[in-house]
Tab-separated table of C-alpha atoms and ligand atoms in Angstrom:
chain	number	residue	atom	x	y	z
T	29	MET	CA	57.547	117.382	93.839
T	30	LYS	CA	57.914	115.420	97.057
T	31	ALA	CA	60.278	116.948	99.626
T	32	ASP	CA	62.567	115.089	101.987
T	33	VAL	CA	61.734	117.597	104.690
T	34	ALA	CA	59.312	120.496	105.147
T	35	ILE	CA	60.415	123.146	107.614
T	36	LEU	CA	57.438	124.968	109.073
T	37	GLY	CA	58.445	128.550	109.924
T	38	ALA	CA	61.269	130.625	108.447
T	39	GLY	CA	62.390	132.495	111.548
T	40	ILE	CA	65.969	131.987	112.700
T	41	ILE	CA	65.284	128.445	113.949
T	42	GLY	CA	63.749	127.304	110.662
T	43	ALA	CA	66.436	129.130	108.679
T	44	GLN	CA	69.278	127.424	110.554
T	45	ALA	CA	67.609	124.023	110.194
T	46	ALA	CA	67.104	124.648	106.468
T	47	VAL	CA	70.800	125.383	105.957
T	48	GLN	CA	71.885	122.304	107.897
T	49	LEU	CA	69.506	120.002	106.015
T	50	ALA	CA	70.204	121.502	102.593
T	51	GLU	CA	73.957	121.178	103.242
T	52	ARG	CA	73.374	117.465	103.913
T	53	GLY	CA	71.863	117.202	100.424
T	54	LEU	CA	68.209	116.831	101.457
T	55	LYS	CA	65.356	118.300	99.404
T	56	VAL	CA	64.067	121.062	101.682
T	57	VAL	CA	60.853	123.091	101.517
T	58	LEU	CA	60.430	126.079	103.833
T	59	VAL	CA	56.829	126.997	104.595
T	60	ASP	CA	55.968	130.419	106.057
T	61	PRO	CA	53.162	132.876	105.273
T	62	GLY	CA	55.557	135.779	105.892
T	63	PRO	CA	58.972	136.692	104.461
T	64	PRO	CA	61.978	134.897	106.052
T	65	GLY	CA	63.149	136.974	109.022
T	66	GLY	CA	60.369	139.503	108.304
T	67	GLU	CA	58.760	141.787	110.896
T	68	GLN	CA	56.214	139.099	111.861
T	69	ALA	CA	59.028	136.977	113.317
T	70	ALA	CA	60.669	137.427	116.717
T	71	SER	CA	63.884	136.820	114.799
T	72	PHE	CA	63.524	140.203	113.082
T	73	GLY	CA	63.631	142.587	116.002
T	74	ASN	CA	65.434	140.969	118.909
T	75	ALA	CA	68.288	142.534	120.860
T	76	ALA	CA	70.907	140.710	118.729
T	77	TRP	CA	72.716	139.121	121.679
T	78	LEU	CA	74.758	135.977	121.071
T	79	SER	CA	74.830	135.500	124.817
T	80	SER	CA	76.221	132.042	125.420
T	81	HIS	CA	76.095	132.973	129.137
T	82	SER	CA	72.251	133.416	129.177
T	83	VAL	CA	71.862	130.153	131.020
T	84	THR	CA	69.561	130.989	133.915
T	85	PRO	CA	65.805	130.742	133.258
T	86	PRO	CA	63.718	133.946	133.438
T	87	SER	CA	62.066	132.721	136.667
T	88	ALA	CA	63.904	132.963	140.026
T	89	PRO	CA	63.398	132.003	143.698
T	90	GLY	CA	60.767	134.224	145.342
T	91	ILE	CA	59.477	135.579	142.017
T	92	TRP	CA	55.874	134.761	143.069
T	93	LYS	CA	55.977	137.795	145.374
T	94	GLN	CA	56.054	139.963	142.250
T	95	VAL	CA	52.817	138.580	140.772
T	96	PRO	CA	50.481	141.284	142.226
T	97	LYS	CA	52.800	143.952	140.791
T	98	TRP	CA	52.736	142.290	137.334
T	99	LEU	CA	48.957	142.595	137.355
T	100	ARG	CA	48.806	146.125	138.790
T	101	ASP	CA	51.404	147.841	136.619
T	102	PRO	CA	50.544	147.405	132.920
T	103	LEU	CA	53.710	149.233	131.864
T	104	GLY	CA	56.209	147.548	134.199
T	105	PRO	CA	59.108	145.485	132.789
T	106	LEU	CA	57.006	142.345	133.272
T	107	SER	CA	53.227	142.530	133.163
T	108	VAL	CA	50.255	140.236	132.653
T	109	ARG	CA	47.136	141.639	131.015
T	110	PRO	CA	44.442	140.923	133.658
T	111	ALA	CA	41.888	139.710	131.080
T	112	TYR	CA	44.449	137.157	129.882
T	113	LEU	CA	45.260	135.865	133.393
T	114	PRO	CA	42.864	132.861	133.370
T	115	LYS	CA	44.410	131.617	130.109
T	116	ALA	CA	48.000	132.258	131.246
T	117	LEU	CA	47.611	131.022	134.836
T	118	PRO	CA	48.666	127.362	134.349
T	119	TRP	CA	51.753	128.546	132.450
T	120	LEU	CA	52.524	131.177	135.114
T	121	LEU	CA	52.324	128.593	137.886
T	122	ARG	CA	54.795	126.371	136.042
T	123	TYR	CA	56.994	129.436	135.371
T	124	VAL	CA	57.116	130.343	139.073
T	125	ALA	CA	57.810	126.702	139.999
T	126	ALA	CA	60.611	126.356	137.420
T	127	GLY	CA	62.836	128.847	139.259
T	128	SER	CA	61.657	128.288	142.803
T	129	THR	CA	64.915	126.881	144.204
T	130	GLU	CA	68.625	127.412	143.564
T	131	GLN	CA	68.918	123.728	142.766
T	132	LYS	CA	66.386	124.045	139.931
T	133	LEU	CA	68.160	127.116	138.531
T	134	ARG	CA	71.505	125.298	138.572
T	135	LYS	CA	70.008	122.316	136.753
T	136	VAL	CA	68.407	124.432	133.995
T	137	ALA	CA	71.597	126.476	133.676
T	138	ALA	CA	73.754	123.368	133.193
T	139	GLU	CA	71.288	122.032	130.614
T	140	LEU	CA	70.978	125.296	128.682
T	141	ARG	CA	74.755	125.647	128.686
T	142	THR	CA	75.044	122.502	126.571
T	143	LEU	CA	72.883	124.231	123.934
T	144	LEU	CA	74.544	127.665	124.114
T	145	LYS	CA	78.225	126.786	124.523
T	146	ASP	CA	80.416	128.118	121.719
T	147	ALA	CA	77.371	129.735	120.074
T	148	PRO	CA	79.215	132.862	118.857
T	149	SER	CA	81.745	130.726	116.929
T	150	LEU	CA	79.004	128.526	115.493
T	151	HIS	CA	77.247	131.655	114.179
T	152	GLU	CA	80.523	133.019	112.846
T	153	GLU	CA	81.114	129.814	110.882
T	154	ILE	CA	77.631	129.619	109.409
T	155	ALA	CA	77.540	133.345	108.536
T	156	ALA	CA	80.837	132.888	106.690
T	157	ARG	CA	79.462	129.907	104.747
T	158	ALA	CA	76.342	131.933	103.901
T	159	GLY	CA	78.473	134.807	102.580
T	160	VAL	CA	77.516	137.317	105.318
T	161	PRO	CA	80.461	137.251	107.752
T	162	GLU	CA	79.957	140.968	108.420
T	163	LEU	CA	76.682	140.245	110.264
T	164	ILE	CA	78.327	138.378	113.156
T	165	ASN	CA	80.837	139.718	115.655
T	166	ALA	CA	81.716	136.615	117.633
T	167	ARG	CA	84.239	138.441	119.776
T	168	SER	CA	82.381	141.612	120.781
T	169	GLY	CA	81.805	140.553	124.393
T	170	LEU	CA	78.573	141.650	126.095
T	171	MET	CA	78.230	143.882	129.130
T	172	HIS	CA	75.748	144.081	132.004
T	173	VAL	CA	75.766	147.582	133.533
T	174	TYR	CA	74.608	148.524	137.044
T	175	PRO	CA	74.220	151.847	138.846
T	176	ASP	CA	76.634	150.488	141.478
T	177	ARG	CA	78.170	147.351	142.940
T	178	ALA	CA	75.157	146.855	145.240
T	179	GLY	CA	72.942	146.253	142.171
T	180	TYR	CA	75.384	143.629	140.952
T	181	ASP	CA	75.491	141.975	144.382
T	182	ALA	CA	71.691	141.710	144.304
T	183	ASP	CA	72.047	139.644	141.090
T	184	GLY	CA	74.748	137.542	142.791
T	185	LEU	CA	73.138	134.126	142.372
T	186	GLY	CA	72.994	134.337	138.578
T	187	TRP	CA	76.626	135.400	138.369
T	188	ARG	CA	77.722	132.668	140.811
T	189	ILE	CA	75.970	130.048	138.680
T	190	ARG	CA	77.650	131.343	135.516
T	191	ARG	CA	81.078	131.251	137.142
T	192	GLU	CA	80.452	127.703	138.420
T	193	LEU	CA	79.879	126.747	134.767
T	194	GLY	CA	83.275	128.161	133.854
T	195	ILE	CA	82.029	131.368	132.238
T	196	VAL	CA	84.521	134.215	132.619
T	197	CYS	CA	82.863	137.413	133.891
T	198	ASP	CA	85.108	140.482	134.250
T	199	GLU	CA	84.138	143.251	136.660
T	200	ILE	CA	84.659	146.841	135.507
T	201	GLU	CA	84.265	149.826	137.797
T	202	GLY	CA	84.227	153.636	137.820
T	203	PRO	CA	86.680	155.398	135.516
T	204	GLU	CA	87.493	152.183	133.634
T	205	LEU	CA	83.796	151.800	132.707
T	206	ALA	CA	83.599	155.447	131.637
T	207	ARG	CA	86.667	154.852	129.439
T	208	CYS	CA	85.259	151.816	127.654
T	209	GLN	CA	81.662	153.136	127.386
T	210	PRO	CA	82.209	156.908	126.925
T	211	ASP	CA	78.579	157.656	125.928
T	212	LEU	CA	77.022	155.781	128.867
T	213	ALA	CA	75.199	157.916	131.483
T	214	LYS	CA	77.500	158.582	134.426
T	215	THR	CA	74.842	157.154	136.779
T	216	TYR	CA	76.179	153.701	135.791
T	217	THR	CA	79.381	153.000	137.691
T	218	PHE	CA	79.709	149.202	137.630
T	219	ALA	CA	79.634	146.573	134.894
T	220	VAL	CA	80.374	142.930	134.148
T	221	ASN	CA	81.800	142.078	130.746
T	222	VAL	CA	81.413	138.557	129.356
T	223	PRO	CA	84.200	138.209	126.787
T	224	GLU	CA	83.057	134.866	125.333
T	225	ALA	CA	79.716	136.342	124.125
T	226	GLY	CA	79.112	137.943	120.739
T	227	GLN	CA	76.642	139.983	118.756
T	228	CYS	CA	74.701	139.873	115.525
T	229	LEU	CA	74.671	143.145	113.594
T	230	ASP	CA	71.232	142.712	111.965
T	231	PRO	CA	69.145	139.733	113.121
T	232	GLY	CA	66.465	140.062	110.403
T	233	ALA	CA	69.033	140.329	107.615
T	234	TYR	CA	70.976	137.371	109.061
T	235	CYS	CA	67.875	135.180	109.015
T	236	ALA	CA	66.989	136.234	105.459
T	237	ALA	CA	70.591	135.596	104.333
T	238	LEU	CA	70.567	132.064	105.759
T	239	VAL	CA	67.364	131.292	103.869
T	240	ARG	CA	68.875	132.696	100.641
T	241	PHE	CA	71.912	130.461	101.237
T	242	ALA	CA	69.656	127.428	101.730
T	243	GLN	CA	67.940	128.347	98.437
T	244	THR	CA	71.296	128.314	96.644
T	245	LEU	CA	71.641	124.748	97.962
T	246	GLY	CA	68.276	123.822	96.459
T	247	ALA	CA	65.750	124.686	99.199
T	248	ARG	CA	62.359	126.000	98.029
T	249	ILE	CA	60.129	128.511	99.830
T	250	ILE	CA	56.355	128.264	99.853
T	251	ALA	CA	54.333	131.238	101.130
T	252	ALA	CA	51.692	129.365	103.117
T	253	ARG	CA	50.534	128.620	106.646
T	254	ALA	CA	51.001	125.030	107.823
T	255	THR	CA	47.751	123.751	109.289
T	256	GLY	CA	48.297	120.064	110.037
T	257	PHE	CA	49.696	116.718	108.994
T	258	ARG	CA	48.524	113.701	107.011
T	259	SER	CA	49.891	110.432	108.248
T	260	GLU	CA	49.332	106.724	107.758
T	261	ASN	CA	50.053	104.108	110.431
T	262	GLY	CA	51.698	106.856	112.495
T	263	ARG	CA	54.130	107.805	109.696
T	264	LEU	CA	54.150	111.290	108.138
T	265	LEU	CA	52.991	111.479	104.517
T	266	ALA	CA	52.360	115.190	104.015
T	267	VAL	CA	52.072	118.599	105.627
T	268	GLU	CA	48.717	120.325	105.116
T	269	THR	CA	48.941	124.037	104.373
T	270	SER	CA	46.730	126.964	103.368
T	271	GLN	CA	47.999	126.354	99.800
T	272	GLY	CA	47.434	122.606	99.721
T	273	GLU	CA	49.408	119.548	100.747
T	274	ILE	CA	53.176	119.155	100.604
T	275	ALA	CA	54.218	115.515	100.376
T	276	CYS	CA	57.284	114.911	102.539
T	277	ASP	CA	59.056	112.306	104.642
T	278	ALA	CA	59.831	114.633	107.544
T	279	ALA	CA	58.762	117.978	108.968
T	280	VAL	CA	60.280	120.377	111.500
T	281	ILE	CA	57.888	122.511	113.563
T	282	ALA	CA	59.662	125.879	113.917
T	283	CYS	CA	56.742	128.325	114.065
T	284	GLY	CA	58.009	130.158	117.137
T	285	ALA	CA	55.183	131.325	119.413
T	286	ARG	CA	52.618	129.798	117.061
T	287	SER	CA	53.907	126.232	117.284
T	288	THR	CA	51.504	124.766	119.856
T	289	ALA	CA	48.613	123.839	117.564
T	290	LEU	CA	50.877	121.913	115.187
T	291	ALA	CA	52.753	120.283	118.074
T	292	GLY	CA	49.402	119.170	119.485
T	293	LYS	CA	48.436	117.647	116.141
T	294	ALA	CA	51.720	115.743	116.236
T	295	GLY	CA	50.845	114.354	119.660
T	296	ASP	CA	52.559	116.697	122.150
T	297	HIS	CA	50.813	119.312	124.261
T	298	VAL	CA	53.441	121.872	125.175
T	299	PRO	CA	52.710	124.861	127.430
T	300	LEU	CA	53.903	127.799	125.360
T	301	GLU	CA	53.117	131.480	125.924
T	302	SER	CA	54.208	134.498	123.984
T	303	GLU	CA	56.316	136.747	126.187
T	304	ARG	CA	55.719	139.812	124.070
T	305	GLY	CA	58.665	142.214	123.798
T	306	TYR	CA	59.191	145.595	122.164
T	307	HIS	CA	62.012	147.551	120.605
T	308	VAL	CA	62.778	151.071	119.496
T	309	THR	CA	65.527	151.573	116.927
T	310	VAL	CA	67.123	154.918	116.158
T	311	GLU	CA	68.389	154.559	112.611
T	312	GLY	CA	71.792	155.894	111.603
T	313	GLY	CA	75.449	155.093	111.162
T	314	ALA	CA	78.503	154.363	113.259
T	315	ASN	CA	78.735	157.948	114.504
T	316	LEU	CA	75.508	157.737	116.562
T	317	PRO	CA	76.177	158.041	120.306
T	318	GLY	CA	75.550	154.679	121.996
T	319	PRO	CA	77.236	151.583	123.375
T	320	THR	CA	80.681	150.439	122.259
T	321	THR	CA	79.834	146.937	123.506
T	322	SER	CA	76.124	146.034	123.703
T	323	VAL	CA	74.744	146.522	127.239
T	324	MET	CA	72.039	144.958	129.416
T	325	VAL	CA	70.878	147.788	131.670
T	326	SER	CA	70.127	145.909	134.872
T	327	ASP	CA	67.847	148.384	136.666
T	328	ARG	CA	65.747	149.081	133.553
T	329	LYS	CA	65.707	145.496	132.200
T	330	VAL	CA	66.514	146.499	128.623
T	331	VAL	CA	69.301	145.638	126.199
T	332	ILE	CA	70.822	148.415	124.093
T	333	SER	CA	72.780	147.307	121.038
T	334	ARG	CA	74.627	149.045	118.238
T	335	LEU	CA	73.488	147.397	115.007
T	336	ALA	CA	74.544	147.870	111.400
T	337	GLY	CA	71.625	150.288	110.904
T	338	GLY	CA	71.386	152.119	114.215
T	339	ILE	CA	70.955	151.849	117.977
T	340	ARG	CA	68.287	149.455	119.280
T	341	CYS	CA	66.746	149.297	122.750
T	342	ALA	CA	64.832	146.033	123.271
T	343	GLY	CA	63.105	144.357	126.183
T	344	GLN	CA	59.946	144.114	128.274
T	345	VAL	CA	57.829	141.074	128.902
T	346	GLU	CA	54.091	141.395	128.373
T	347	ILE	CA	52.052	138.240	128.877
T	348	ALA	CA	49.036	138.677	126.608
T	349	SER	CA	47.433	136.919	123.687
T	350	PRO	CA	49.767	136.718	120.666
T	351	ASP	CA	46.977	138.372	118.669
T	352	ALA	CA	46.281	141.248	121.089
T	353	ALA	CA	46.960	144.763	119.779
T	354	PRO	CA	50.390	146.204	120.650
T	355	ASP	CA	50.527	148.630	123.558
T	356	TRP	CA	52.802	151.243	122.015
T	357	ARG	CA	53.085	153.067	125.347
T	358	ARG	CA	55.606	150.338	126.090
T	359	ALA	CA	57.723	151.408	123.134
T	360	GLU	CA	57.629	154.940	124.533
T	361	ILE	CA	59.029	153.565	127.787
T	362	MET	CA	61.856	151.964	125.830
T	363	ARG	CA	62.561	155.303	124.213
T	364	THR	CA	62.715	156.926	127.677
T	365	HIS	CA	65.171	154.266	128.851
T	366	LEU	CA	67.334	154.715	125.776
T	367	ALA	CA	67.477	158.493	126.247
T	368	ALA	CA	68.334	158.110	129.937
T	369	VAL	CA	71.133	155.579	129.370
T	370	PHE	CA	72.708	157.314	126.358
T	371	PRO	CA	71.808	160.990	126.934
T	372	ASP	CA	73.652	162.270	123.836
T	373	LEU	CA	71.543	160.123	121.490
T	374	ASP	CA	68.642	161.920	119.807
T	375	THR	CA	65.764	159.454	120.240
T	376	GLY	CA	63.137	161.725	118.645
T	377	ASP	CA	62.826	159.654	115.497
T	378	ALA	CA	62.753	155.930	116.255
T	379	ARG	CA	61.104	152.855	114.692
T	380	VAL	CA	58.996	150.728	117.018
T	381	TRP	CA	58.270	146.994	116.900
T	382	LEU	CA	56.503	144.259	118.846
T	383	GLY	CA	57.635	140.626	118.753
T	384	LEU	CA	56.597	137.338	120.347
T	385	ARG	CA	59.140	135.346	122.342
T	386	PRO	CA	58.082	131.691	122.104
T	387	SER	CA	58.424	130.765	125.766
T	388	THR	CA	58.095	127.567	127.740
T	389	PRO	CA	57.758	127.989	131.515
T	390	ASP	CA	61.236	126.593	132.266
T	391	GLY	CA	63.102	128.697	129.682
T	392	LYS	CA	64.229	125.668	127.641
T	393	PRO	CA	63.112	124.913	124.072
T	394	VAL	CA	61.541	121.685	122.887
T	395	ILE	CA	63.917	119.863	120.535
T	396	ALA	CA	62.601	116.352	120.091
T	397	ARG	CA	60.886	113.846	117.867
T	398	ALA	CA	57.111	114.165	118.081
T	399	ARG	CA	55.289	111.460	120.002
T	400	GLY	CA	52.318	110.989	117.681
T	401	ILE	CA	53.723	111.085	114.131
T	402	ARG	CA	57.000	109.538	113.023
T	403	GLY	CA	58.937	111.995	110.883
T	404	VAL	CA	57.813	115.147	112.739
T	405	VAL	CA	60.454	116.969	114.788
T	406	HIS	CA	59.805	119.803	117.268
T	407	CYS	CA	62.220	122.724	117.350
T	408	PHE	CA	60.487	125.640	119.068
T	409	GLY	CA	60.044	127.390	122.411
T	410	HIS	CA	63.415	129.142	122.488
T	411	GLY	CA	62.092	132.057	124.571
T	412	HIS	CA	64.747	134.647	125.382
T	413	VAL	CA	67.614	132.719	123.766
T	414	GLY	CA	66.336	131.860	120.298
T	415	LEU	CA	68.921	133.791	118.343
T	416	VAL	CA	71.954	132.652	120.292
T	417	SER	CA	70.830	129.012	120.486
T	418	SER	CA	69.648	128.799	116.883
T	419	ALA	CA	72.939	127.658	115.348
T	420	ARG	CA	73.072	124.518	117.492
T	421	SER	CA	69.271	124.052	117.518
T	422	GLY	CA	69.252	123.980	113.707
T	423	ARG	CA	71.989	121.340	113.740
T	424	LEU	CA	70.092	119.272	116.294
T	425	ALA	CA	66.874	119.434	114.267
T	426	ALA	CA	68.834	118.268	111.223
T	427	GLN	CA	70.421	115.431	113.206
T	428	LEU	CA	66.976	114.253	114.382
T	429	VAL	CA	65.566	114.421	110.844
T	430	ALA	CA	68.537	112.668	109.265
T	431	GLY	CA	68.651	109.955	111.940
T	432	TYR	CA	72.088	110.804	113.362
T	433	ALA	CA	72.858	110.730	117.073
T	434	PRO	CA	72.291	114.265	118.391
T	435	GLU	CA	75.496	116.083	119.369
T	436	ILE	CA	74.198	116.807	122.913
T	437	ASP	CA	71.889	114.963	125.307
T	438	LEU	CA	68.388	116.030	124.288
T	439	SER	CA	66.503	114.625	127.295
T	440	PRO	CA	66.331	118.085	128.987
T	441	PHE	CA	64.612	119.422	125.865
T	442	SER	CA	61.989	116.707	125.437
T	443	ALA	CA	58.262	117.443	125.207
T	444	ALA	CA	57.752	114.644	127.745
T	445	ARG	CA	58.885	116.919	130.591
T	446	PHE	CA	55.488	118.653	130.432
T	447	ARG	CA	53.409	115.481	130.557
T	448	SER	CA	52.980	115.164	134.325
M	12	FAD	C1	62.322	142.085	122.351
M	12	FAD	C2	63.050	140.777	122.151
M	12	FAD	C3	64.423	140.711	122.360
M	12	FAD	C4	65.097	139.491	122.187
M	12	FAD	N1	66.462	139.464	122.299
M	12	FAD	C5	67.133	138.305	122.071
M	12	FAD	C6	68.566	138.280	122.077
M	12	FAD	O1	69.215	139.321	122.236
M	12	FAD	N2	69.200	137.094	121.869
M	12	FAD	C7	68.499	135.926	121.675
M	12	FAD	O2	69.120	134.871	121.540
M	12	FAD	N3	67.145	135.930	121.588
M	12	FAD	C8	66.459	137.091	121.783
M	12	FAD	N4	65.093	137.110	121.694
M	12	FAD	C9	64.379	135.852	121.435
M	12	FAD	C10	64.468	135.448	119.968
M	12	FAD	O3	64.185	136.549	119.131
M	12	FAD	C11	63.473	134.316	119.694
M	12	FAD	O4	63.635	133.269	120.625
M	12	FAD	C12	63.695	133.722	118.292
M	12	FAD	O5	63.688	134.747	117.334
M	12	FAD	C13	62.639	132.681	117.971
M	12	FAD	O6	62.868	132.235	116.667
M	12	FAD	P1	61.829	131.279	115.927
M	12	FAD	O7	62.380	131.011	114.595
M	12	FAD	O8	61.505	130.146	116.838
M	12	FAD	O9	60.470	132.144	115.862
M	12	FAD	P2	60.127	133.392	114.944
M	12	FAD	O10	61.320	134.212	114.675
M	12	FAD	O11	58.961	134.082	115.579
M	12	FAD	O12	59.697	132.749	113.568
M	12	FAD	C14	58.547	131.923	113.476
M	12	FAD	C15	58.093	131.946	112.024
M	12	FAD	O13	57.056	130.987	111.904
M	12	FAD	C16	56.086	131.512	111.017
M	12	FAD	N5	54.820	130.817	111.282
M	12	FAD	C17	53.937	131.006	112.280
M	12	FAD	N6	52.913	130.155	112.154
M	12	FAD	C18	53.161	129.400	111.059
M	12	FAD	C19	52.475	128.332	110.419
M	12	FAD	N7	51.331	127.837	110.914
M	12	FAD	N8	53.015	127.792	109.303
M	12	FAD	C20	54.210	128.249	108.815
M	12	FAD	N9	54.894	129.244	109.389
M	12	FAD	C21	54.380	129.826	110.491
M	12	FAD	C22	56.046	132.996	111.335
M	12	FAD	O14	55.509	133.729	110.226
M	12	FAD	C23	57.516	133.287	111.576
M	12	FAD	O15	58.169	133.735	110.423
M	12	FAD	C24	64.376	138.315	121.834
M	12	FAD	C25	63.010	138.399	121.575
M	12	FAD	C26	62.339	139.612	121.729
M	12	FAD	C27	60.872	139.692	121.410
């Protein structure tokens, strides 16, 4: 049966797009070789932050000075596998350039804010429609903790930019911090709470629930890998997959870190690397020692979240081939961080995971119509903010497919920005 739209990839971006399109009455097919929100997807194991304030790109002025360290220290918070350097170099140069001046950071921040604004409420609404309101806490707030005020001052530019965009950031110090985070190591004496931000309680389950909801609205799932497109006179006729062709009028590329080959076949060459990240999760119930509000631990560059099923510590950036074997020593480092930040938590028995952040060099996704084939829409490259931005990204993909005017200006998210 011919579909109106084939969505390629059933991570959180594809899942959100599927819901939006199915709710508009379109015949949707979701294509993914893995289970929706399964362990193969970044959407399974992320830190669960609905951080509408995550507006600054990962790069920053002067970051190039760190490059030798990234290559020397394979277990540092950001590392590049030396053998992979020649492949990653063009991307790394663009990454360094993207954050090289305050002006560039401010521009990206203002652009990303249009995508992230109100994200916690958007997730709350969609989770309610999908019958899983318990998976979203839109009013949890999120906290960045520092050993002391000096650490916070060193991050001053990012906080100034957020405040300029109207984001409320409340400072918490000393005994007040100890009161609101009683299990936190006493070596942390300063924090910033962002009340507008929220949290998901189980990112993998949320993604799977959205796909189930789309199925109740008529969407079908096909377990296959998309491999290309068939078109005539520049107009999409079908998606080619490992299980044969799917005839369709439109397709959304939402394959996360594995989107580049398909995007290229649709006429756009997008620099995308996988910023590989790890997590450890200590499984258990609400009585586990851990954060009251999810925390970003500034000096260790990890996020620690209380989820429905336990306490998760997630982070690290490893630039390496998406197919390279995991370096589980990194997960051990996460376990060490978790034990140091919440000393009463028994971290002896923890599940480990590796996931691929689909990252463009400037920290912004590509949400655009493809240049080479009419009917193909890009929606990938969400990097560090794929969960939080997914609710609006899914709506935007649906608006592009259905031919409506997009609800925000999409020029900052075009594929054309990489053409020079
Ligand atoms: C450690 C870590 C912590 C993070 N923390 C946060 C956070 O707190 N908040 C936040 O907003 N973001 C966070 N992120 C980022 C976020 O998880 C990602 O940006 C987001 O999950 C990307 O979603 P996606 O749907 O684009 O990709 P994915 O979730 O990776 O899904 C892509 C899907 O496409 C499928 N696929 C691949 N190739 C094909 C093909 N050829 N045909 C069909 N299907 C295919 C895959 O099987 C997969 O299911 C984190 C990421 C990591 C790794």
